[in-house]
Tab-separated table of N, CA and C in Angstrom:
chain	number	residue	atom	x	y	z
T	15	MET	N	0.851	-1.190	0.000
T	15	MET	CA	0.000	0.000	0.000
T	15	MET	C	0.884	1.235	0.000
T	16	ASN	N	0.343	2.369	-0.362
T	16	ASN	CA	1.130	3.591	-0.413
T	16	ASN	C	1.487	4.086	0.988
T	17	GLU	N	2.387	5.092	1.051
T	17	GLU	CA	2.838	5.601	2.342
T	17	GLU	C	1.693	6.181	3.150
T	18	THR	N	0.801	6.887	2.485
T	18	THR	CA	-0.341	7.460	3.171
T	18	THR	C	-1.573	6.667	2.773
T	19	GLY	N	-2.389	6.340	3.749
T	19	GLY	CA	-3.599	5.585	3.458
T	19	GLY	C	-4.635	6.430	2.742
T	20	ARG	N	-5.693	5.771	2.333
T	20	ARG	CA	-6.806	6.450	1.669
T	20	ARG	C	-8.082	6.156	2.418
T	21	LEU	N	-8.878	7.192	2.570
T	21	LEU	CA	-10.182	7.050	3.195
T	21	LEU	C	-11.233	7.023	2.092
T	22	ILE	N	-12.067	5.989	2.113
T	22	ILE	CA	-13.109	5.791	1.108
T	22	ILE	C	-14.458	5.808	1.817
T	23	ILE	N	-15.408	6.548	1.254
T	23	ILE	CA	-16.765	6.565	1.797
T	23	ILE	C	-17.685	5.844	0.829
T	24	LEU	N	-18.422	4.856	1.336
T	24	LEU	CA	-19.557	4.267	0.621
T	24	LEU	C	-20.778	4.806	1.346
T	25	SER	N	-21.600	5.542	0.643
T	25	SER	CA	-22.712	6.205	1.301
T	25	SER	C	-23.933	6.182	0.404
T	26	GLY	N	-25.080	6.211	1.028
T	26	GLY	CA	-26.323	6.232	0.283
T	26	GLY	C	-27.469	5.930	1.215
T	27	PRO	N	-28.664	5.898	0.685
T	27	PRO	CA	-29.839	5.652	1.512
T	27	PRO	C	-29.824	4.277	2.180
T	28	SER	N	-30.567	4.160	3.245
T	28	SER	CA	-30.778	2.878	3.902
T	28	SER	C	-31.388	1.927	2.878
T	29	GLY	N	-30.822	0.732	2.753
T	29	GLY	CA	-31.325	-0.234	1.789
T	29	GLY	C	-30.630	-0.177	0.437
T	30	SER	N	-29.677	0.735	0.274
T	30	SER	CA	-28.973	0.843	-1.017
T	30	SER	C	-27.933	-0.260	-1.188
T	31	GLY	N	-27.522	-0.876	-0.073
T	31	GLY	CA	-26.559	-1.970	-0.154
T	31	GLY	C	-25.158	-1.618	0.299
T	32	LYS	N	-25.013	-0.510	1.023
T	32	LYS	CA	-23.686	-0.074	1.496
T	32	LYS	C	-22.969	-1.171	2.262
T	33	THR	N	-23.657	-1.749	3.233
T	33	THR	CA	-23.035	-2.751	4.106
T	33	THR	C	-22.688	-4.012	3.327
T	34	THR	N	-23.572	-4.466	2.472
T	34	THR	CA	-23.313	-5.660	1.658
T	34	THR	C	-22.113	-5.433	0.744
T	35	LEU	N	-22.058	-4.280	0.104
T	35	LEU	CA	-20.921	-3.965	-0.769
T	35	LEU	C	-19.626	-3.898	0.032
T	36	CYS	N	-19.698	-3.286	1.193
T	36	CYS	CA	-18.515	-3.177	2.050
T	36	CYS	C	-18.003	-4.565	2.421
T	37	LYS	N	-18.906	-5.467	2.768
T	37	LYS	CA	-18.499	-6.837	3.126
T	37	LYS	C	-17.830	-7.540	1.943
T	38	GLN	N	-18.331	-7.305	0.744
T	38	GLN	CA	-17.716	-7.904	-0.447
T	38	GLN	C	-16.313	-7.338	-0.676
T	39	LEU	N	-16.162	-6.039	-0.511
T	39	LEU	CA	-14.857	-5.395	-0.706
T	39	LEU	C	-13.851	-5.837	0.347
T	40	MET	N	-14.336	-6.176	1.531
T	40	MET	CA	-13.468	-6.610	2.631
T	40	MET	C	-12.804	-7.960	2.348
T	41	LYS	N	-13.263	-8.666	1.343
T	41	LYS	CA	-12.620	-9.933	0.974
T	41	LYS	C	-11.212	-9.694	0.429
T	42	ASP	N	-10.951	-8.462	-0.004
T	42	ASP	CA	-9.613	-8.069	-0.456
T	42	ASP	C	-8.813	-7.668	0.786
T	43	PRO	N	-7.683	-8.315	1.044
T	43	PRO	CA	-6.914	-8.029	2.264
T	43	PRO	C	-6.357	-6.607	2.337
T	44	ARG	N	-6.373	-5.889	1.217
T	44	ARG	CA	-5.890	-4.501	1.217
T	44	ARG	C	-6.915	-3.532	1.786
T	45	VAL	N	-8.149	-4.003	1.962
T	45	VAL	CA	-9.244	-3.137	2.385
T	45	VAL	C	-9.567	-3.368	3.858
T	46	LYS	N	-9.649	-2.280	4.608
T	46	LYS	CA	-10.043	-2.327	6.022
T	46	LYS	C	-11.337	-1.534	6.163
T	47	ARG	N	-12.063	-1.807	7.247
T	47	ARG	CA	-13.357	-1.147	7.433
T	47	ARG	C	-13.522	-0.686	8.865
T	48	SER	N	-14.251	0.374	9.010
T	48	SER	CA	-14.589	0.896	10.328
T	48	SER	C	-15.828	0.184	10.860
T	49	VAL	N	-15.836	-0.079	12.150
T	49	VAL	CA	-17.043	-0.588	12.807
T	49	VAL	C	-17.663	0.605	13.527
T	50	SER	N	-18.813	1.042	13.050
T	50	SER	CA	-19.485	2.213	13.602
T	50	SER	C	-20.172	1.895	14.921
T	51	PHE	N	-20.474	2.947	15.652
T	51	PHE	CA	-21.267	2.846	16.871
T	51	PHE	C	-22.707	3.199	16.530
T	52	THR	N	-23.665	2.570	17.198
T	52	THR	CA	-25.070	2.918	17.020
T	52	THR	C	-25.841	2.680	18.313
T	53	THR	N	-26.939	3.419	18.432
T	53	THR	CA	-27.824	3.233	19.585
T	53	THR	C	-29.037	2.380	19.228
T	54	ARG	N	-29.142	1.941	17.978
T	54	ARG	CA	-30.292	1.101	17.606
T	54	ARG	C	-30.062	-0.338	18.049
T	55	GLU	N	-31.127	-1.100	18.025
T	55	GLU	CA	-31.059	-2.519	18.375
T	55	GLU	C	-30.444	-3.307	17.210
T	56	PRO	N	-29.748	-4.407	17.495
T	56	PRO	CA	-29.209	-5.249	16.418
T	56	PRO	C	-30.332	-5.828	15.554
T	57	ARG	N	-30.053	-5.983	14.256
T	57	ARG	CA	-31.000	-6.614	13.331
T	57	ARG	C	-30.529	-8.024	13.028
T	58	GLY	N	-31.446	-8.956	13.023
T	58	GLY	CA	-31.131	-10.320	12.594
T	58	GLY	C	-29.905	-10.898	13.266
T	59	ARG	N	-28.900	-11.212	12.452
T	59	ARG	CA	-27.681	-11.864	12.953
T	59	ARG	C	-26.538	-10.890	13.231
T	60	GLU	N	-26.822	-9.621	13.293
T	60	GLU	CA	-25.757	-8.652	13.558
T	60	GLU	C	-25.101	-8.938	14.903
T	61	GLN	N	-23.776	-8.777	14.926
T	61	GLN	CA	-23.009	-9.047	16.142
T	61	GLN	C	-22.340	-7.773	16.632
T	62	ASP	N	-22.379	-7.570	17.945
T	62	ASP	CA	-21.723	-6.428	18.555
T	62	ASP	C	-20.217	-6.525	18.326
T	63	GLY	N	-19.627	-5.422	17.880
T	63	GLY	CA	-18.187	-5.385	17.637
T	63	GLY	C	-17.790	-5.866	16.255
T	64	VAL	N	-18.721	-6.484	15.538
T	64	VAL	CA	-18.448	-6.966	14.182
T	64	VAL	C	-19.195	-6.084	13.178
T	65	ASP	N	-20.518	-6.032	13.323
T	65	ASP	CA	-21.337	-5.221	12.424
T	65	ASP	C	-21.398	-3.769	12.902
T	66	TYR	N	-21.627	-3.602	14.182
T	66	TYR	CA	-21.664	-2.303	14.859
T	66	TYR	C	-21.218	-2.518	16.295
T	67	HIS	N	-20.911	-1.403	16.956
T	67	HIS	CA	-20.790	-1.403	18.411
T	67	HIS	C	-22.145	-0.885	18.893
T	68	PHE	N	-22.953	-1.750	19.489
T	68	PHE	CA	-24.281	-1.362	19.957
T	68	PHE	C	-24.154	-0.808	21.374
T	69	ILE	N	-24.500	0.479	21.537
T	69	ILE	CA	-24.327	1.129	22.836
T	69	ILE	C	-25.569	1.929	23.209
T	70	THR	N	-25.614	2.398	24.452
T	70	THR	CA	-26.742	3.196	24.928
T	70	THR	C	-26.617	4.638	24.431
T	71	ILE	N	-27.733	5.339	24.446
T	71	ILE	CA	-27.724	6.757	24.068
T	71	ILE	C	-26.811	7.536	25.012
T	72	ARG	N	-26.869	7.207	26.282
T	72	ARG	CA	-26.036	7.900	27.273
T	72	ARG	C	-24.541	7.766	26.944
T	73	ARG	N	-24.117	6.552	26.625
T	73	ARG	CA	-22.702	6.343	26.292
T	73	ARG	C	-22.344	7.058	24.984
T	74	PHE	N	-23.251	7.014	24.014
T	74	PHE	CA	-23.015	7.686	22.734
T	74	PHE	C	-22.803	9.180	22.964
T	75	GLU	N	-23.675	9.789	23.764
T	75	GLU	CA	-23.564	11.224	24.050
T	75	GLU	C	-22.256	11.543	24.768
T	76	ARG	N	-21.806	10.638	25.632
T	76	ARG	CA	-20.527	10.844	26.324
T	76	ARG	C	-19.369	10.818	25.313
T	77	LEU	N	-19.423	9.886	24.358
T	77	LEU	CA	-18.381	9.804	23.331
T	77	LEU	C	-18.362	11.061	22.450
T	78	ILE	N	-19.538	11.639	22.196
T	78	ILE	CA	-19.605	12.902	21.446
T	78	ILE	C	-18.861	13.988	22.218
T	79	LYS	N	-19.189	14.122	23.504
T	79	LYS	CA	-18.553	15.153	24.344
T	79	LYS	C	-17.042	14.971	24.419
T	80	GLU	N	-16.589	13.724	24.390
T	80	GLU	CA	-15.154	13.431	24.475
T	80	GLU	C	-14.444	13.581	23.124
T	81	GLY	N	-15.199	13.917	22.063
T	81	GLY	CA	-14.600	14.118	20.741
T	81	GLY	C	-14.096	12.838	20.095
T	82	LYS	N	-14.748	11.721	20.372
T	82	LYS	CA	-14.280	10.417	19.888
T	82	LYS	C	-14.773	10.045	18.490
T	83	PHE	N	-15.658	10.873	17.898
T	83	PHE	CA	-16.211	10.532	16.587
T	83	PHE	C	-15.639	11.403	15.474
T	84	LEU	N	-15.352	10.780	14.336
T	84	LEU	CA	-15.026	11.515	13.117
T	84	LEU	C	-16.304	12.185	12.611
T	85	GLU	N	-17.389	11.460	12.693
T	85	GLU	CA	-18.708	11.961	12.301
T	85	GLU	C	-19.752	11.215	13.087
T	86	TYR	N	-20.907	11.848	13.240
T	86	TYR	CA	-22.052	11.163	13.834
T	86	TYR	C	-23.316	11.846	13.345
T	87	ALA	N	-24.409	11.109	13.370
T	87	ALA	CA	-25.684	11.655	12.927
T	87	ALA	C	-26.812	10.856	13.564
T	88	GLU	N	-27.970	11.489	13.617
T	88	GLU	CA	-29.189	10.812	14.054
T	88	GLU	C	-29.927	10.416	12.786
T	89	TYR	N	-30.390	9.165	12.732
T	89	TYR	CA	-31.107	8.689	11.560
T	89	TYR	C	-32.263	7.820	12.020
T	90	CYS	N	-33.477	8.217	11.680
T	90	CYS	CA	-34.692	7.464	12.023
T	90	CYS	C	-34.739	7.108	13.507
T	91	GLY	N	-34.373	8.058	14.352
T	91	GLY	CA	-34.507	7.868	15.793
T	91	GLY	C	-33.333	7.220	16.496
T	92	SER	N	-32.286	6.864	15.763
T	92	SER	CA	-31.098	6.257	16.377
T	92	SER	C	-29.858	7.044	15.974
T	93	TYR	N	-28.854	7.006	16.843
T	93	TYR	CA	-27.572	7.641	16.533
T	93	TYR	C	-26.631	6.634	15.879
T	94	TYR	N	-25.816	7.152	14.960
T	94	TYR	CA	-24.758	6.375	14.317
T	94	TYR	C	-23.506	7.244	14.323
T	95	GLY	N	-22.338	6.635	14.548
T	95	GLY	CA	-21.113	7.418	14.544
T	95	GLY	C	-19.897	6.587	14.187
T	96	THR	N	-18.928	7.240	13.537
T	96	THR	CA	-17.666	6.602	13.152
T	96	THR	C	-16.589	6.993	14.144
T	97	PRO	N	-15.967	6.012	14.809
T	97	PRO	CA	-14.897	6.340	15.755
T	97	PRO	C	-13.691	6.933	15.026
T	98	LEU	N	-13.129	7.985	15.597
T	98	LEU	CA	-12.025	8.712	14.978
T	98	LEU	C	-10.708	7.937	15.002
T	99	GLU	N	-10.384	7.321	16.120
T	99	GLU	CA	-9.066	6.701	16.304
T	99	GLU	C	-8.704	5.652	15.248
T	100	PRO	N	-9.578	4.679	14.947
T	100	PRO	CA	-9.204	3.675	13.936
T	100	PRO	C	-8.960	4.279	12.552
T	101	VAL	N	-9.692	5.341	12.219
T	101	VAL	CA	-9.514	5.998	10.923
T	101	VAL	C	-8.136	6.644	10.865
T	102	GLU	N	-7.784	7.376	11.913
T	102	GLU	CA	-6.467	8.030	11.961
T	102	GLU	C	-5.338	7.004	11.884
T	103	GLU	N	-5.478	5.910	12.623
T	103	GLU	CA	-4.447	4.860	12.628
T	103	GLU	C	-4.295	4.222	11.248
T	104	ALA	N	-5.418	3.920	10.609
T	104	ALA	CA	-5.384	3.264	9.295
T	104	ALA	C	-4.714	4.148	8.248
T	105	ILE	N	-5.044	5.423	8.258
T	105	ILE	CA	-4.447	6.338	7.283
T	105	ILE	C	-2.945	6.455	7.534
T	106	LYS	N	-2.567	6.543	8.803
T	106	LYS	CA	-1.149	6.633	9.158
T	106	LYS	C	-0.395	5.376	8.722
T	107	GLU	N	-1.062	4.221	8.807
T	107	GLU	CA	-0.440	2.939	8.447
T	107	GLU	C	-0.464	2.669	6.939
T	108	GLY	N	-1.077	3.573	6.164
T	108	GLY	CA	-1.103	3.411	4.713
T	108	GLY	C	-2.177	2.472	4.204
T	109	GLU	N	-3.228	2.277	4.972
T	109	GLU	CA	-4.285	1.339	4.578
T	109	GLU	C	-5.377	2.021	3.756
T	110	LEU	N	-6.088	1.205	3.003
T	110	LEU	CA	-7.287	1.632	2.293
T	110	LEU	C	-8.432	1.370	3.265
T	111	PHE	N	-9.056	2.426	3.760
T	111	PHE	CA	-10.020	2.312	4.851
T	111	PHE	C	-11.389	2.767	4.382
T	112	ILE	N	-12.386	1.885	4.502
T	112	ILE	CA	-13.729	2.171	3.998
T	112	ILE	C	-14.695	2.461	5.139
T	113	LEU	N	-15.477	3.517	4.947
T	113	LEU	CA	-16.576	3.838	5.849
T	113	LEU	C	-17.878	3.610	5.091
T	114	ALA	N	-18.776	2.800	5.633
T	114	ALA	CA	-20.120	2.635	5.065
T	114	ALA	C	-21.046	3.441	5.969
T	115	ILE	N	-21.366	4.664	5.548
T	115	ILE	CA	-22.096	5.591	6.415
T	115	ILE	C	-23.218	6.288	5.661
T	116	ASP	N	-24.115	6.921	6.419
T	116	ASP	CA	-25.232	7.618	5.793
T	116	ASP	C	-24.764	8.942	5.187
T	117	VAL	N	-25.657	9.588	4.483
T	117	VAL	CA	-25.322	10.808	3.754
T	117	VAL	C	-24.917	11.938	4.701
T	118	LYS	N	-25.632	12.101	5.815
T	118	LYS	CA	-25.284	13.170	6.767
T	118	LYS	C	-23.850	12.995	7.255
T	119	GLY	N	-23.506	11.784	7.621
T	119	GLY	CA	-22.154	11.503	8.091
T	119	GLY	C	-21.122	11.698	6.998
T	120	ALA	N	-21.459	11.269	5.788
T	120	ALA	CA	-20.528	11.405	4.662
T	120	ALA	C	-20.203	12.868	4.391
T	121	LEU	N	-21.215	13.717	4.442
T	121	LEU	CA	-20.986	15.142	4.198
T	121	LEU	C	-20.062	15.732	5.260
T	122	GLN	N	-20.206	15.279	6.515
T	122	GLN	CA	-19.315	15.741	7.587
T	122	GLN	C	-17.871	15.328	7.302
T	123	VAL	N	-17.678	14.070	6.907
T	123	VAL	CA	-16.326	13.565	6.646
T	123	VAL	C	-15.706	14.287	5.447
T	124	MET	N	-16.482	14.479	4.382
T	124	MET	CA	-15.960	15.157	3.189
T	124	MET	C	-15.545	16.590	3.513
T	125	GLU	N	-16.239	17.216	4.447
T	125	GLU	CA	-15.885	18.572	4.885
T	125	GLU	C	-14.574	18.554	5.673
T	126	LYS	N	-14.423	17.576	6.566
T	126	LYS	CA	-13.233	17.494	7.428
T	126	LYS	C	-12.008	16.965	6.691
T	127	ILE	N	-12.226	16.017	5.765
T	127	ILE	CA	-11.116	15.375	5.044
T	127	ILE	C	-11.438	15.420	3.544
T	128	PRO	N	-11.167	16.562	2.896
T	128	PRO	CA	-11.562	16.740	1.491
T	128	PRO	C	-10.957	15.729	0.516
T	129	GLU	N	-9.800	15.151	0.844
T	129	GLU	CA	-9.164	14.195	-0.075
T	129	GLU	C	-9.795	12.804	-0.023
T	130	THR	N	-10.847	12.651	0.755
T	130	THR	CA	-11.591	11.396	0.821
T	130	THR	C	-12.180	11.070	-0.552
T	131	THR	N	-12.144	9.791	-0.936
T	131	THR	CA	-12.826	9.346	-2.151
T	131	THR	C	-14.244	8.954	-1.747
T	132	SER	N	-15.233	9.631	-2.312
T	132	SER	CA	-16.623	9.393	-1.914
T	132	SER	C	-17.402	8.725	-3.043
T	133	ILE	N	-18.140	7.675	-2.677
T	133	ILE	CA	-18.930	6.910	-3.648
T	133	ILE	C	-20.367	6.828	-3.142
T	134	PHE	N	-21.290	7.374	-3.921
T	134	PHE	CA	-22.705	7.330	-3.569
T	134	PHE	C	-23.288	6.032	-4.114
T	135	ILE	N	-23.920	5.254	-3.242
T	135	ILE	CA	-24.535	3.980	-3.631
T	135	ILE	C	-26.047	4.176	-3.682
T	136	MET	N	-26.650	3.743	-4.763
T	136	MET	CA	-28.104	3.871	-4.852
T	136	MET	C	-28.734	2.609	-5.439
T	137	ALA	N	-29.962	2.354	-5.011
T	137	ALA	CA	-30.743	1.255	-5.577
T	137	ALA	C	-31.183	1.687	-6.979
T	138	PRO	N	-31.528	0.727	-7.848
T	138	PRO	CA	-31.919	1.096	-9.213
T	138	PRO	C	-33.182	1.959	-9.276
T	139	ASP	N	-34.091	1.778	-8.315
T	139	ASP	CA	-35.311	2.580	-8.279
T	139	ASP	C	-35.958	2.449	-6.900
T	140	GLU	N	-36.999	3.236	-6.678
T	140	GLU	CA	-37.664	3.237	-5.368
T	140	GLU	C	-38.275	1.878	-5.031
T	141	GLY	N	-38.807	1.184	-6.032
T	141	GLY	CA	-39.401	-0.132	-5.795
T	141	GLY	C	-38.381	-1.130	-5.272
T	142	ALA	N	-37.197	-1.128	-5.864
T	142	ALA	CA	-36.124	-2.032	-5.415
T	142	ALA	C	-35.674	-1.669	-4.006
T	143	LEU	N	-35.586	-0.369	-3.729
T	143	LEU	CA	-35.194	0.082	-2.392
T	143	LEU	C	-36.215	-0.383	-1.356
T	144	ARG	N	-37.488	-0.166	-1.652
T	144	ARG	CA	-38.556	-0.565	-0.719
T	144	ARG	C	-38.526	-2.080	-0.487
T	145	LYS	N	-38.326	-2.863	-1.550
T	145	LYS	CA	-38.278	-4.324	-1.408
T	145	LYS	C	-37.119	-4.745	-0.508
T	146	ARG	N	-35.948	-4.131	-0.686
T	146	ARG	CA	-34.797	-4.466	0.162
T	146	ARG	C	-35.098	-4.169	1.628
T	147	LEU	N	-35.736	-3.043	1.874
T	147	LEU	CA	-36.074	-2.685	3.257
T	147	LEU	C	-37.103	-3.662	3.831
T	148	GLU	N	-38.085	-4.050	3.018
T	148	GLU	CA	-39.100	-5.014	3.467
T	148	GLU	C	-38.483	-6.385	3.713
T	149	ASP	N	-37.513	-6.778	2.881
T	149	ASP	CA	-36.873	-8.091	3.018
T	149	ASP	C	-36.067	-8.225	4.306
T	150	ARG	N	-35.689	-7.117	4.904
T	150	ARG	CA	-34.973	-7.174	6.184
T	150	ARG	C	-35.846	-7.774	7.286
T	151	VAL	N	-37.148	-7.578	7.177
T	151	VAL	CA	-38.139	-8.080	8.140
T	151	VAL	C	-37.854	-7.571	9.564
T	152	THR	N	-37.194	-6.431	9.668
T	152	THR	CA	-36.900	-5.896	10.995
T	152	THR	C	-37.557	-4.545	11.221
T	153	ASP	N	-38.002	-3.905	10.147
T	153	ASP	CA	-38.591	-2.578	10.259
T	153	ASP	C	-40.097	-2.646	10.053
T	154	SER	N	-40.811	-1.791	10.773
T	154	SER	CA	-42.260	-1.697	10.599
T	154	SER	C	-42.553	-0.972	9.286
T	155	ALA	N	-43.800	-1.044	8.849
T	155	ALA	CA	-44.202	-0.348	7.620
T	155	ALA	C	-43.962	1.153	7.762
T	156	THR	N	-44.201	1.689	8.956
T	156	THR	CA	-43.958	3.114	9.212
T	156	THR	C	-42.480	3.443	9.062
T	157	ASP	N	-41.613	2.592	9.628
T	157	ASP	CA	-40.164	2.804	9.518
T	157	ASP	C	-39.706	2.733	8.064
T	158	ILE	N	-40.243	1.780	7.324
T	158	ILE	CA	-39.876	1.637	5.910
T	158	ILE	C	-40.273	2.891	5.137
T	159	ASN	N	-41.492	3.376	5.375
T	159	ASN	CA	-41.938	4.597	4.694
T	159	ASN	C	-41.038	5.783	5.036
T	160	LYS	N	-40.633	5.876	6.313
T	160	LYS	CA	-39.728	6.944	6.746
T	160	LYS	C	-38.395	6.855	6.009
T	161	ARG	N	-37.880	5.634	5.893
T	161	ARG	CA	-36.590	5.429	5.230
T	161	ARG	C	-36.673	5.751	3.735
T	162	VAL	N	-37.789	5.414	3.099
T	162	VAL	CA	-37.968	5.731	1.676
T	162	VAL	C	-38.061	7.251	1.482
T	163	GLU	N	-38.783	7.930	2.377
T	163	GLU	CA	-38.866	9.396	2.309
T	163	GLU	C	-37.486	10.019	2.496
T	164	GLU	N	-36.731	9.504	3.456
T	164	GLU	CA	-35.372	9.993	3.715
T	164	GLU	C	-34.485	9.749	2.489
T	165	ALA	N	-34.677	8.611	1.821
T	165	ALA	CA	-33.885	8.286	0.625
T	165	ALA	C	-34.102	9.327	-0.474
T	166	GLU	N	-35.344	9.782	-0.635
T	166	GLU	CA	-35.642	10.799	-1.652
T	166	GLU	C	-34.850	12.077	-1.387
T	167	ILE	N	-34.724	12.445	-0.119
T	167	ILE	CA	-33.944	13.631	0.263
T	167	ILE	C	-32.457	13.379	0.012
T	168	GLU	N	-31.980	12.201	0.418
T	168	GLU	CA	-30.556	11.878	0.287
T	168	GLU	C	-30.100	11.834	-1.168
T	169	LEU	N	-30.970	11.391	-2.063
T	169	LEU	CA	-30.618	11.324	-3.489
T	169	LEU	C	-30.227	12.690	-4.053
T	170	LYS	N	-30.739	13.748	-3.459
T	170	LYS	CA	-30.424	15.102	-3.928
T	170	LYS	C	-28.959	15.463	-3.701
T	171	TYR	N	-28.270	14.719	-2.847
T	171	TYR	CA	-26.870	15.009	-2.525
T	171	TYR	C	-25.874	14.210	-3.363
T	172	ARG	N	-26.341	13.352	-4.239
T	172	ARG	CA	-25.424	12.461	-4.958
T	172	ARG	C	-24.402	13.212	-5.810
T	173	ASP	N	-24.733	14.417	-6.247
T	173	ASP	CA	-23.783	15.201	-7.049
T	173	ASP	C	-22.610	15.726	-6.225
T	174	ARG	N	-22.691	15.639	-4.909
T	174	ARG	CA	-21.592	16.089	-4.036
T	174	ARG	C	-20.504	15.020	-3.910
T	175	TYR	N	-20.755	13.846	-4.459
T	175	TYR	CA	-19.828	12.713	-4.352
T	175	TYR	C	-18.929	12.642	-5.581
T	176	ASP	N	-17.775	11.997	-5.407
T	176	ASP	CA	-16.849	11.811	-6.524
T	176	ASP	C	-17.399	10.831	-7.559
T	177	HIS	N	-18.126	9.814	-7.093
T	177	HIS	CA	-18.635	8.751	-7.968
T	177	HIS	C	-20.037	8.349	-7.513
T	178	CYS	N	-20.807	7.789	-8.453
T	178	CYS	CA	-22.135	7.255	-8.135
T	178	CYS	C	-22.226	5.852	-8.740
T	179	VAL	N	-22.629	4.880	-7.925
T	179	VAL	CA	-22.757	3.498	-8.383
T	179	VAL	C	-24.189	3.040	-8.120
T	180	VAL	N	-24.847	2.546	-9.165
T	180	VAL	CA	-26.181	1.970	-9.011
T	180	VAL	C	-25.996	0.505	-8.648
T	181	ASN	N	-26.490	0.134	-7.485
T	181	ASN	CA	-26.348	-1.236	-6.987
T	181	ASN	C	-27.570	-2.053	-7.395
T	182	ASP	N	-27.567	-2.500	-8.654
T	182	ASP	CA	-28.649	-3.333	-9.168
T	182	ASP	C	-28.231	-4.796	-9.058
T	183	GLU	N	-27.077	-5.130	-9.633
T	183	GLU	CA	-26.510	-6.475	-9.514
T	183	GLU	C	-25.241	-6.365	-8.680
T	184	LEU	N	-25.186	-7.113	-7.587
T	184	LEU	CA	-24.096	-7.007	-6.619
T	184	LEU	C	-22.717	-7.130	-7.261
T	185	GLU	N	-22.510	-8.175	-8.079
T	185	GLU	CA	-21.189	-8.418	-8.667
T	185	GLU	C	-20.745	-7.252	-9.549
T	186	VAL	N	-21.679	-6.678	-10.280
T	186	VAL	CA	-21.370	-5.548	-11.164
T	186	VAL	C	-20.995	-4.321	-10.333
T	187	ALA	N	-21.759	-4.060	-9.275
T	187	ALA	CA	-21.474	-2.908	-8.409
T	187	ALA	C	-20.123	-3.066	-7.720
T	188	VAL	N	-19.814	-4.273	-7.234
T	188	VAL	CA	-18.517	-4.530	-6.590
T	188	VAL	C	-17.393	-4.284	-7.585
T	189	SER	N	-17.542	-4.789	-8.797
T	189	SER	CA	-16.529	-4.611	-9.837
T	189	SER	C	-16.324	-3.127	-10.152
T	190	GLU	N	-17.408	-2.395	-10.241
T	190	GLU	CA	-17.324	-0.959	-10.534
T	190	GLU	C	-16.574	-0.218	-9.418
T	191	ILE	N	-16.867	-0.556	-8.162
T	191	ILE	CA	-16.180	0.091	-7.035
T	191	ILE	C	-14.703	-0.293	-7.021
T	192	LYS	N	-14.403	-1.562	-7.292
T	192	LYS	CA	-12.995	-1.989	-7.348
T	192	LYS	C	-12.235	-1.212	-8.420
T	193	ASN	N	-12.870	-0.980	-9.558
T	193	ASN	CA	-12.238	-0.188	-10.621
T	193	ASN	C	-11.968	1.240	-10.148
T	194	ILE	N	-12.945	1.836	-9.474
T	194	ILE	CA	-12.781	3.195	-8.948
T	194	ILE	C	-11.595	3.259	-7.989
T	195	LEU	N	-11.455	2.231	-7.154
T	195	LEU	CA	-10.413	2.217	-6.125
T	195	LEU	C	-9.076	1.669	-6.617
T	196	GLY	N	-9.041	1.208	-7.861
T	196	GLY	CA	-7.804	0.652	-8.406
T	196	GLY	C	-7.460	-0.703	-7.821
T	197	LEU	N	-8.477	-1.491	-7.500
T	197	LEU	CA	-8.272	-2.817	-6.891
T	197	LEU	C	-8.473	-3.966	-7.867
T	198	SER	N	-8.840	-3.667	-9.132
T	198	SER	CA	-9.140	-4.778	-10.037
T	198	SER	C	-7.903	-5.389	-10.628
């Protein structure tokens, strides 16, 4: 890897496939990923410390006050945040470090670290996005509607990103991101 690491953002609406794409990219040993903190409950088979660090609102607020986050945001009633220390260490060590974060968080990171490579991930259309959210079987119909409404707002920010990838077929989207990152 190069002397200085690179920070990569995969960002987009809930259900766009950020986490799935990130997991596919992690199969390359050159790619490292941040484990974000959240105050929401785990979904399905998510594991604490692997998928997210699941913590209380009180602890999250304490970490904010202590300046421990590179970025954080509230999304659909829960907090999400990227710990600062692992990002700083990875860049110093020359690693390719990926953040799979929401649009609010991505905009914060792009402001703080302009040399970040940002990739907006989107579903092919609203119907596909809604189906992905429904297939999770963890969100209520109200939550799904909220997430779809939020997605419409988030799509307006895609021009602020360096690249945009439509995640219709997983293998194609992974290949496109690898090309962007010079990993193919």
